[in-house]
Amino acid sequence: MMKPKSKNIVLEMIENRTLIKSLAKNDFKTKFAGSYLGTIWAFVNPVITVLIYWFVFEKAIGATARIRGELPLPYVLWLVAGLVPWFFFSDCVNAGTAVLTEYNYLVKKVMFNIDILPVVKVFSSIFVHVFFVVFMLALFLVYGYFPDLYVLQVIYYSFGVLILALGLSYLTSAVSVFFPDTKQIVNIALQVGIWATPIMWNIDDMREKIPDGAMALLTWNPLYYIVFGYREALIDKVWFWEHPGMTVYFWCFTALVCVLGVTVFRRLKIHFADVL
């Protein structure tokens, strides 16, 4: 008897949207269950991180930022525009990698569609991300930078982060079932990634110091496109389609990661219950 063909992952997400929403909301609420402050910790930790980076780089080191390379800009605004998408990405990938282990009791249920579990984790991270987008916009308002139509691009770039993180989560969650060290490798990769991505430092100031080959590798980092895009939406006021080459590259790379991630996940999922 032939095995029924798996549905398109997008169709499965649409069909199970109510369940995904419910599980994502519950996942967010239970993440800090048992602590006195509960879900408040989800917001406190990133805020403390922003304050530490701001103090070290602006107050201690004297880092500065500029609009279009000319007008001075409060460094904290430039910094937070890079950290907010990075927080979202790292939270999605970290949580997505461990999702099958965390929900192993659902994986072992024959009737449960485990294809949606990575989606649940990524969507659970949206709650914190929305808060920090609002926090970021409020910070810009405090410094006198008022939102305009360009700010709407934050939605586009956030969607890009979500899709990239989802593709990676399918891949890393499947591999981590058979190779538990995947979680540690992902953590190290994210630690390297935050410094390899121009978040705390300005890539334009380093062009004369970094060889062309290394500079190309830095700009091929898909998170460079996202961080660069956030800053152009909020600070430089540039539309994403004004960089067609970078945009095409990012979405081709993201599509490749998604196809690879879903393919590996579905090839290995028949063994998940046995291993877990």
C-alpha positions as a Markdown table, in Angstrom:
| # | Residue | x | y | z |
|---|---|---|---|---|
| 1 | Met | 0.0 | 0.0 | 0.0 |
| 2 | Met | 1.4 | 3.4 | -1.0 |
| 3 | Lys | 2.1 | 5.9 | 1.7 |
| 4 | Pro | 0.0 | 9.1 | 1.3 |
| 5 | Lys | 1.9 | 12.0 | 0.0 |
| 6 | Ser | 2.7 | 14.7 | 2.5 |
| 7 | Lys | 0.8 | 18.0 | 2.1 |
| 8 | Asn | 2.5 | 21.2 | 1.2 |
| 9 | Ile | 3.9 | 22.7 | 4.5 |
| 10 | Val | 2.2 | 26.1 | 3.8 |
| 11 | Leu | -1.2 | 24.4 | 3.4 |
| 12 | Glu | -0.7 | 22.5 | 6.7 |
| 13 | Met | 0.1 | 25.8 | 8.4 |
| 14 | Ile | -3.1 | 27.3 | 7.1 |
| 15 | Glu | -5.2 | 24.3 | 8.0 |
| 16 | Asn | -3.8 | 24.1 | 11.5 |
| 17 | Arg | -3.6 | 27.9 | 12.1 |
| 18 | Thr | -6.0 | 27.7 | 15.1 |
| 19 | Leu | -4.0 | 25.0 | 16.7 |
| 20 | Ile | -0.7 | 26.7 | 16.0 |
| 21 | Lys | -2.0 | 30.0 | 17.5 |
| 22 | Ser | -3.2 | 28.2 | 20.6 |
| 23 | Leu | 0.0 | 26.2 | 21.1 |
| 24 | Ala | 2.2 | 29.2 | 20.5 |
| 25 | Lys | 0.3 | 31.3 | 23.1 |
| 26 | Asn | 0.5 | 28.4 | 25.6 |
| 27 | Asp | 4.2 | 28.0 | 24.8 |
| 28 | Phe | 4.9 | 31.6 | 25.5 |
| 29 | Lys | 3.0 | 31.5 | 28.8 |
| 30 | Thr | 4.6 | 28.3 | 30.1 |
| 31 | Lys | 8.2 | 29.3 | 29.1 |
| 32 | Phe | 8.7 | 31.1 | 32.5 |
| 33 | Ala | 6.1 | 29.2 | 34.5 |
| 34 | Gly | 7.1 | 28.9 | 38.1 |
| 35 | Ser | 9.0 | 32.1 | 38.4 |
| 36 | Tyr | 7.5 | 35.0 | 40.3 |
| 37 | Leu | 7.7 | 37.5 | 37.5 |
| 38 | Gly | 6.6 | 35.0 | 34.8 |
| 39 | Thr | 6.6 | 36.2 | 31.2 |
| 40 | Ile | 8.1 | 39.5 | 32.3 |
| 41 | Trp | 11.5 | 37.8 | 32.1 |
| 42 | Ala | 11.1 | 37.5 | 28.4 |
| 43 | Phe | 11.2 | 41.3 | 28.1 |
| 44 | Val | 13.7 | 42.1 | 30.9 |
| 45 | Asn | 16.6 | 40.1 | 29.6 |
| 46 | Pro | 16.8 | 41.7 | 26.2 |
| 47 | Val | 16.3 | 45.2 | 27.7 |
| 48 | Ile | 19.3 | 44.6 | 30.0 |
| 49 | Thr | 21.3 | 43.4 | 27.1 |
| 50 | Val | 20.6 | 46.5 | 25.1 |
| 51 | Leu | 21.6 | 48.7 | 28.1 |
| 52 | Ile | 24.8 | 46.8 | 28.6 |
| 53 | Tyr | 25.8 | 47.1 | 24.9 |
| 54 | Trp | 24.8 | 50.8 | 24.8 |
| 55 | Phe | 26.9 | 51.6 | 28.0 |
| 56 | Val | 30.0 | 49.7 | 26.8 |
| 57 | Phe | 30.0 | 50.9 | 23.2 |
| 58 | Glu | 28.8 | 54.5 | 23.5 |
| 59 | Lys | 29.8 | 55.5 | 27.1 |
| 60 | Ala | 32.9 | 53.5 | 27.6 |
| 61 | Ile | 34.3 | 53.1 | 24.0 |
| 62 | Gly | 32.8 | 56.2 | 22.5 |
| 63 | Ala | 31.1 | 54.6 | 19.5 |
| 64 | Thr | 29.1 | 57.0 | 17.3 |
| 65 | Ala | 26.5 | 56.6 | 14.5 |
| 66 | Arg | 25.5 | 58.7 | 11.6 |
| 67 | Ile | 22.5 | 59.1 | 9.2 |
| 68 | Arg | 23.6 | 58.5 | 5.6 |
| 69 | Gly | 27.2 | 58.9 | 6.8 |
| 70 | Glu | 26.7 | 62.6 | 7.5 |
| 71 | Leu | 24.4 | 63.7 | 10.2 |
| 72 | Pro | 25.1 | 62.5 | 13.8 |
| 73 | Leu | 22.6 | 60.0 | 15.3 |
| 74 | Pro | 22.2 | 58.8 | 18.9 |
| 75 | Tyr | 24.2 | 55.6 | 19.0 |
| 76 | Val | 21.4 | 53.8 | 21.1 |
| 77 | Leu | 19.0 | 54.2 | 18.2 |
| 78 | Trp | 21.4 | 52.8 | 15.7 |
| 79 | Leu | 22.2 | 49.9 | 18.1 |
| 80 | Val | 18.6 | 49.0 | 18.9 |
| 81 | Ala | 17.7 | 48.9 | 15.2 |
| 82 | Gly | 20.2 | 46.1 | 14.8 |
| 83 | Leu | 19.6 | 44.3 | 18.0 |
| 84 | Val | 15.8 | 44.0 | 17.7 |
| 85 | Pro | 15.8 | 41.7 | 14.6 |
| 86 | Trp | 18.8 | 39.8 | 16.0 |
| 87 | Phe | 16.9 | 39.0 | 19.2 |
| 88 | Phe | 14.0 | 37.7 | 17.2 |
| 89 | Phe | 16.2 | 35.5 | 15.0 |
| 90 | Ser | 18.2 | 34.1 | 17.8 |
| 91 | Asp | 15.2 | 33.4 | 20.0 |
| 92 | Cys | 13.4 | 31.6 | 17.1 |
| 93 | Val | 16.4 | 29.4 | 16.1 |
| 94 | Asn | 17.3 | 28.5 | 19.7 |
| 95 | Ala | 13.7 | 27.6 | 20.6 |
| 96 | Gly | 13.1 | 25.9 | 17.3 |
| 97 | Thr | 16.2 | 23.7 | 17.6 |
| 98 | Ala | 15.0 | 22.2 | 20.9 |
| 99 | Val | 11.3 | 21.9 | 20.0 |
| 100 | Leu | 11.1 | 18.2 | 19.3 |
| 101 | Thr | 12.9 | 17.3 | 22.5 |
| 102 | Glu | 10.7 | 19.7 | 24.5 |
| 103 | Tyr | 7.5 | 18.3 | 22.9 |
| 104 | Asn | 8.6 | 14.7 | 22.7 |
| 105 | Tyr | 5.2 | 13.6 | 24.2 |
| 106 | Leu | 3.4 | 15.1 | 21.2 |
| 107 | Val | 5.9 | 13.6 | 18.8 |
| 108 | Lys | 5.0 | 10.1 | 20.1 |
| 109 | Lys | 1.3 | 10.7 | 19.4 |
| 110 | Val | 0.4 | 9.0 | 16.2 |
| 111 | Met | -2.4 | 11.4 | 15.3 |
| 112 | Phe | -0.6 | 14.6 | 16.0 |
| 113 | Asn | 0.9 | 16.5 | 13.1 |
| 114 | Ile | 4.5 | 17.2 | 14.2 |
| 115 | Asp | 5.2 | 19.2 | 11.1 |
| 116 | Ile | 3.7 | 22.2 | 12.9 |
| 117 | Leu | 5.9 | 22.1 | 16.0 |
| 118 | Pro | 8.8 | 24.3 | 14.6 |
| 119 | Val | 6.1 | 26.8 | 13.5 |
| 120 | Val | 4.7 | 26.9 | 17.0 |
| 121 | Lys | 8.1 | 27.8 | 18.5 |
| 122 | Val | 8.8 | 30.5 | 15.9 |
| 123 | Phe | 5.3 | 32.0 | 16.3 |
| 124 | Ser | 5.7 | 32.0 | 20.1 |
| 125 | Ser | 8.7 | 34.3 | 19.7 |
| 126 | Ile | 6.5 | 36.9 | 17.8 |
| 127 | Phe | 5.0 | 38.1 | 21.1 |
| 128 | Val | 8.3 | 39.3 | 22.4 |
| 129 | His | 9.3 | 40.7 | 19.0 |
| 130 | Val | 6.2 | 42.8 | 18.7 |
| 131 | Phe | 6.9 | 44.3 | 22.2 |
| 132 | Phe | 10.5 | 45.2 | 21.1 |
| 133 | Val | 9.4 | 46.7 | 17.9 |
| 134 | Val | 7.0 | 49.0 | 19.8 |
| 135 | Phe | 9.8 | 49.7 | 22.4 |
| 136 | Met | 12.2 | 50.6 | 19.5 |
| 137 | Leu | 9.7 | 52.9 | 17.9 |
| 138 | Ala | 9.0 | 54.6 | 21.2 |
| 139 | Leu | 12.7 | 55.1 | 21.7 |
| 140 | Phe | 13.0 | 56.8 | 18.3 |
| 141 | Leu | 10.0 | 59.0 | 19.3 |
| 142 | Val | 11.8 | 60.0 | 22.6 |
| 143 | Tyr | 14.7 | 61.2 | 20.5 |
| 144 | Gly | 12.5 | 63.1 | 18.2 |
| 145 | Tyr | 12.5 | 60.7 | 15.2 |
| 146 | Phe | 8.9 | 60.3 | 14.2 |
| 147 | Pro | 7.6 | 57.3 | 12.2 |
| 148 | Asp | 6.7 | 57.6 | 8.5 |
| 149 | Leu | 5.8 | 55.3 | 5.6 |
| 150 | Tyr | 9.3 | 53.8 | 5.5 |
| 151 | Val | 8.8 | 52.4 | 9.0 |
| 152 | Leu | 6.2 | 49.9 | 7.5 |
| 153 | Gln | 9.2 | 48.0 | 6.1 |
| 154 | Val | 9.9 | 46.7 | 9.6 |
| 155 | Ile | 6.9 | 44.3 | 8.9 |
| 156 | Tyr | 8.6 | 43.2 | 5.7 |
| 157 | Tyr | 12.0 | 42.6 | 7.3 |
| 158 | Ser | 10.4 | 40.9 | 10.3 |
| 159 | Phe | 8.6 | 38.5 | 8.0 |
| 160 | Gly | 12.0 | 37.8 | 6.3 |
| 161 | Val | 13.5 | 36.9 | 9.7 |
| 162 | Leu | 10.6 | 34.7 | 10.5 |
| 163 | Ile | 10.8 | 32.7 | 7.3 |
| 164 | Leu | 14.6 | 32.3 | 7.5 |
| 165 | Ala | 14.4 | 31.2 | 11.2 |
| 166 | Leu | 11.6 | 28.8 | 10.4 |
| 167 | Gly | 13.6 | 27.1 | 7.7 |
| 168 | Leu | 16.6 | 26.8 | 10.0 |
| 169 | Ser | 14.4 | 25.5 | 12.8 |
| 170 | Tyr | 13.1 | 22.6 | 10.6 |
| 171 | Leu | 16.7 | 21.7 | 9.8 |
| 172 | Thr | 18.2 | 22.0 | 13.3 |
| 173 | Ser | 15.3 | 20.5 | 15.2 |
| 174 | Ala | 15.4 | 17.3 | 13.0 |
| 175 | Val | 19.2 | 16.9 | 13.2 |
| 176 | Ser | 19.2 | 17.6 | 17.0 |
| 177 | Val | 17.1 | 14.5 | 17.6 |
| 178 | Phe | 19.9 | 12.3 | 16.3 |
| 179 | Phe | 22.8 | 14.6 | 17.2 |
| 180 | Pro | 22.1 | 16.3 | 20.6 |
| 181 | Asp | 25.2 | 18.4 | 20.2 |
| 182 | Thr | 23.4 | 20.4 | 17.6 |
| 183 | Lys | 22.0 | 22.7 | 20.3 |
| 184 | Gln | 25.5 | 23.6 | 21.5 |
| 185 | Ile | 26.7 | 24.2 | 17.9 |
| 186 | Val | 23.7 | 26.5 | 17.3 |
| 187 | Asn | 24.5 | 28.4 | 20.5 |
| 188 | Ile | 28.1 | 28.9 | 19.4 |
| 189 | Ala | 27.1 | 29.9 | 15.9 |
| 190 | Leu | 24.7 | 32.5 | 17.3 |
| 191 | Gln | 27.5 | 33.9 | 19.5 |
| 192 | Val | 29.7 | 34.2 | 16.5 |
| 193 | Gly | 26.9 | 35.5 | 14.4 |
| 194 | Ile | 26.1 | 38.5 | 16.6 |
| 195 | Trp | 29.6 | 39.8 | 16.1 |
| 196 | Ala | 29.9 | 38.8 | 12.4 |
| 197 | Thr | 26.8 | 40.7 | 11.7 |
| 198 | Pro | 27.3 | 44.5 | 11.8 |
| 199 | Ile | 25.1 | 45.2 | 14.8 |
| 200 | Met | 27.5 | 46.8 | 17.4 |
| 201 | Trp | 30.0 | 48.0 | 14.8 |
| 202 | Asn | 29.5 | 49.9 | 11.5 |
| 203 | Ile | 30.6 | 48.0 | 8.4 |
| 204 | Asp | 31.2 | 51.3 | 6.5 |
| 205 | Asp | 33.9 | 52.3 | 9.0 |
| 206 | Met | 35.7 | 48.9 | 8.5 |
| 207 | Arg | 35.9 | 48.8 | 4.7 |
| 208 | Glu | 39.5 | 50.1 | 4.6 |
| 209 | Lys | 40.6 | 47.7 | 7.3 |
| 210 | Ile | 39.0 | 44.5 | 6.2 |
| 211 | Pro | 40.1 | 42.6 | 3.0 |
| 212 | Asp | 37.6 | 42.6 | 0.1 |
| 213 | Gly | 37.1 | 38.9 | 0.4 |
| 214 | Ala | 36.3 | 39.1 | 4.1 |
| 215 | Met | 34.0 | 42.0 | 3.4 |
| 216 | Ala | 32.1 | 40.0 | 0.8 |
| 217 | Leu | 31.6 | 37.2 | 3.3 |
| 218 | Leu | 30.2 | 39.6 | 5.8 |
| 219 | Thr | 27.7 | 41.1 | 3.4 |
| 220 | Trp | 26.6 | 37.6 | 2.2 |
| 221 | Asn | 25.4 | 36.9 | 5.7 |
| 222 | Pro | 21.6 | 37.0 | 5.3 |
| 223 | Leu | 21.2 | 38.7 | 8.7 |
| 224 | Tyr | 23.2 | 41.6 | 7.3 |
| 225 | Tyr | 20.4 | 42.3 | 4.8 |
| 226 | Ile | 17.9 | 42.3 | 7.7 |
| 227 | Val | 19.9 | 44.5 | 10.0 |
| 228 | Phe | 20.8 | 46.8 | 7.1 |
| 229 | Gly | 17.1 | 46.9 | 6.2 |
| 230 | Tyr | 15.9 | 47.8 | 9.6 |
| 231 | Arg | 18.3 | 50.7 | 9.8 |
| 232 | Glu | 17.4 | 51.9 | 6.3 |
| 233 | Ala | 13.7 | 51.8 | 7.2 |
| 234 | Leu | 14.1 | 53.6 | 10.5 |
| 235 | Ile | 17.1 | 55.9 | 9.9 |
| 236 | Asp | 18.2 | 56.3 | 6.3 |
| 237 | Lys | 14.7 | 56.2 | 4.8 |
| 238 | Val | 15.4 | 53.8 | 1.9 |
| 239 | Trp | 13.0 | 51.3 | 0.3 |
| 240 | Phe | 14.0 | 47.7 | 0.2 |
| 241 | Trp | 13.5 | 47.5 | -3.6 |
| 242 | Glu | 16.3 | 50.0 | -4.0 |
| 243 | His | 18.7 | 47.2 | -3.3 |
| 244 | Pro | 17.4 | 44.6 | -5.8 |
| 245 | Gly | 20.5 | 42.5 | -5.8 |
| 246 | Met | 20.6 | 42.1 | -2.0 |
| 247 | Thr | 16.8 | 41.4 | -1.9 |
| 248 | Val | 17.0 | 38.7 | -4.6 |
| 249 | Tyr | 20.0 | 37.1 | -2.9 |
| 250 | Phe | 18.3 | 37.0 | 0.6 |
| 251 | Trp | 15.1 | 35.5 | -0.7 |
| 252 | Cys | 16.9 | 32.9 | -2.8 |
| 253 | Phe | 19.0 | 31.9 | 0.2 |
| 254 | Thr | 16.0 | 31.8 | 2.5 |
| 255 | Ala | 14.0 | 29.7 | 0.0 |
| 256 | Leu | 17.0 | 27.3 | -0.3 |
| 257 | Val | 17.2 | 27.0 | 3.5 |
| 258 | Cys | 13.4 | 26.4 | 3.8 |
| 259 | Val | 13.4 | 23.7 | 1.1 |
| 260 | Leu | 16.4 | 22.0 | 2.7 |
| 261 | Gly | 15.0 | 22.2 | 6.2 |
| 262 | Val | 11.5 | 20.9 | 5.4 |
| 263 | Thr | 13.0 | 18.1 | 3.2 |
| 264 | Val | 15.4 | 16.9 | 6.0 |
| 265 | Phe | 12.6 | 17.2 | 8.6 |
| 266 | Arg | 10.2 | 15.1 | 6.6 |
| 267 | Arg | 12.8 | 12.5 | 5.6 |
| 268 | Leu | 13.8 | 11.9 | 9.2 |
| 269 | Lys | 10.4 | 12.4 | 11.1 |
| 270 | Ile | 9.4 | 8.7 | 10.8 |
| 271 | His | 12.3 | 7.9 | 13.2 |
| 272 | Phe | 11.7 | 10.8 | 15.7 |
| 273 | Ala | 9.4 | 8.8 | 18.0 |
| 274 | Asp | 11.8 | 5.8 | 18.1 |
| 275 | Val | 14.8 | 8.0 | 19.1 |
| 276 | Leu | 13.0 | 10.2 | 21.5 |
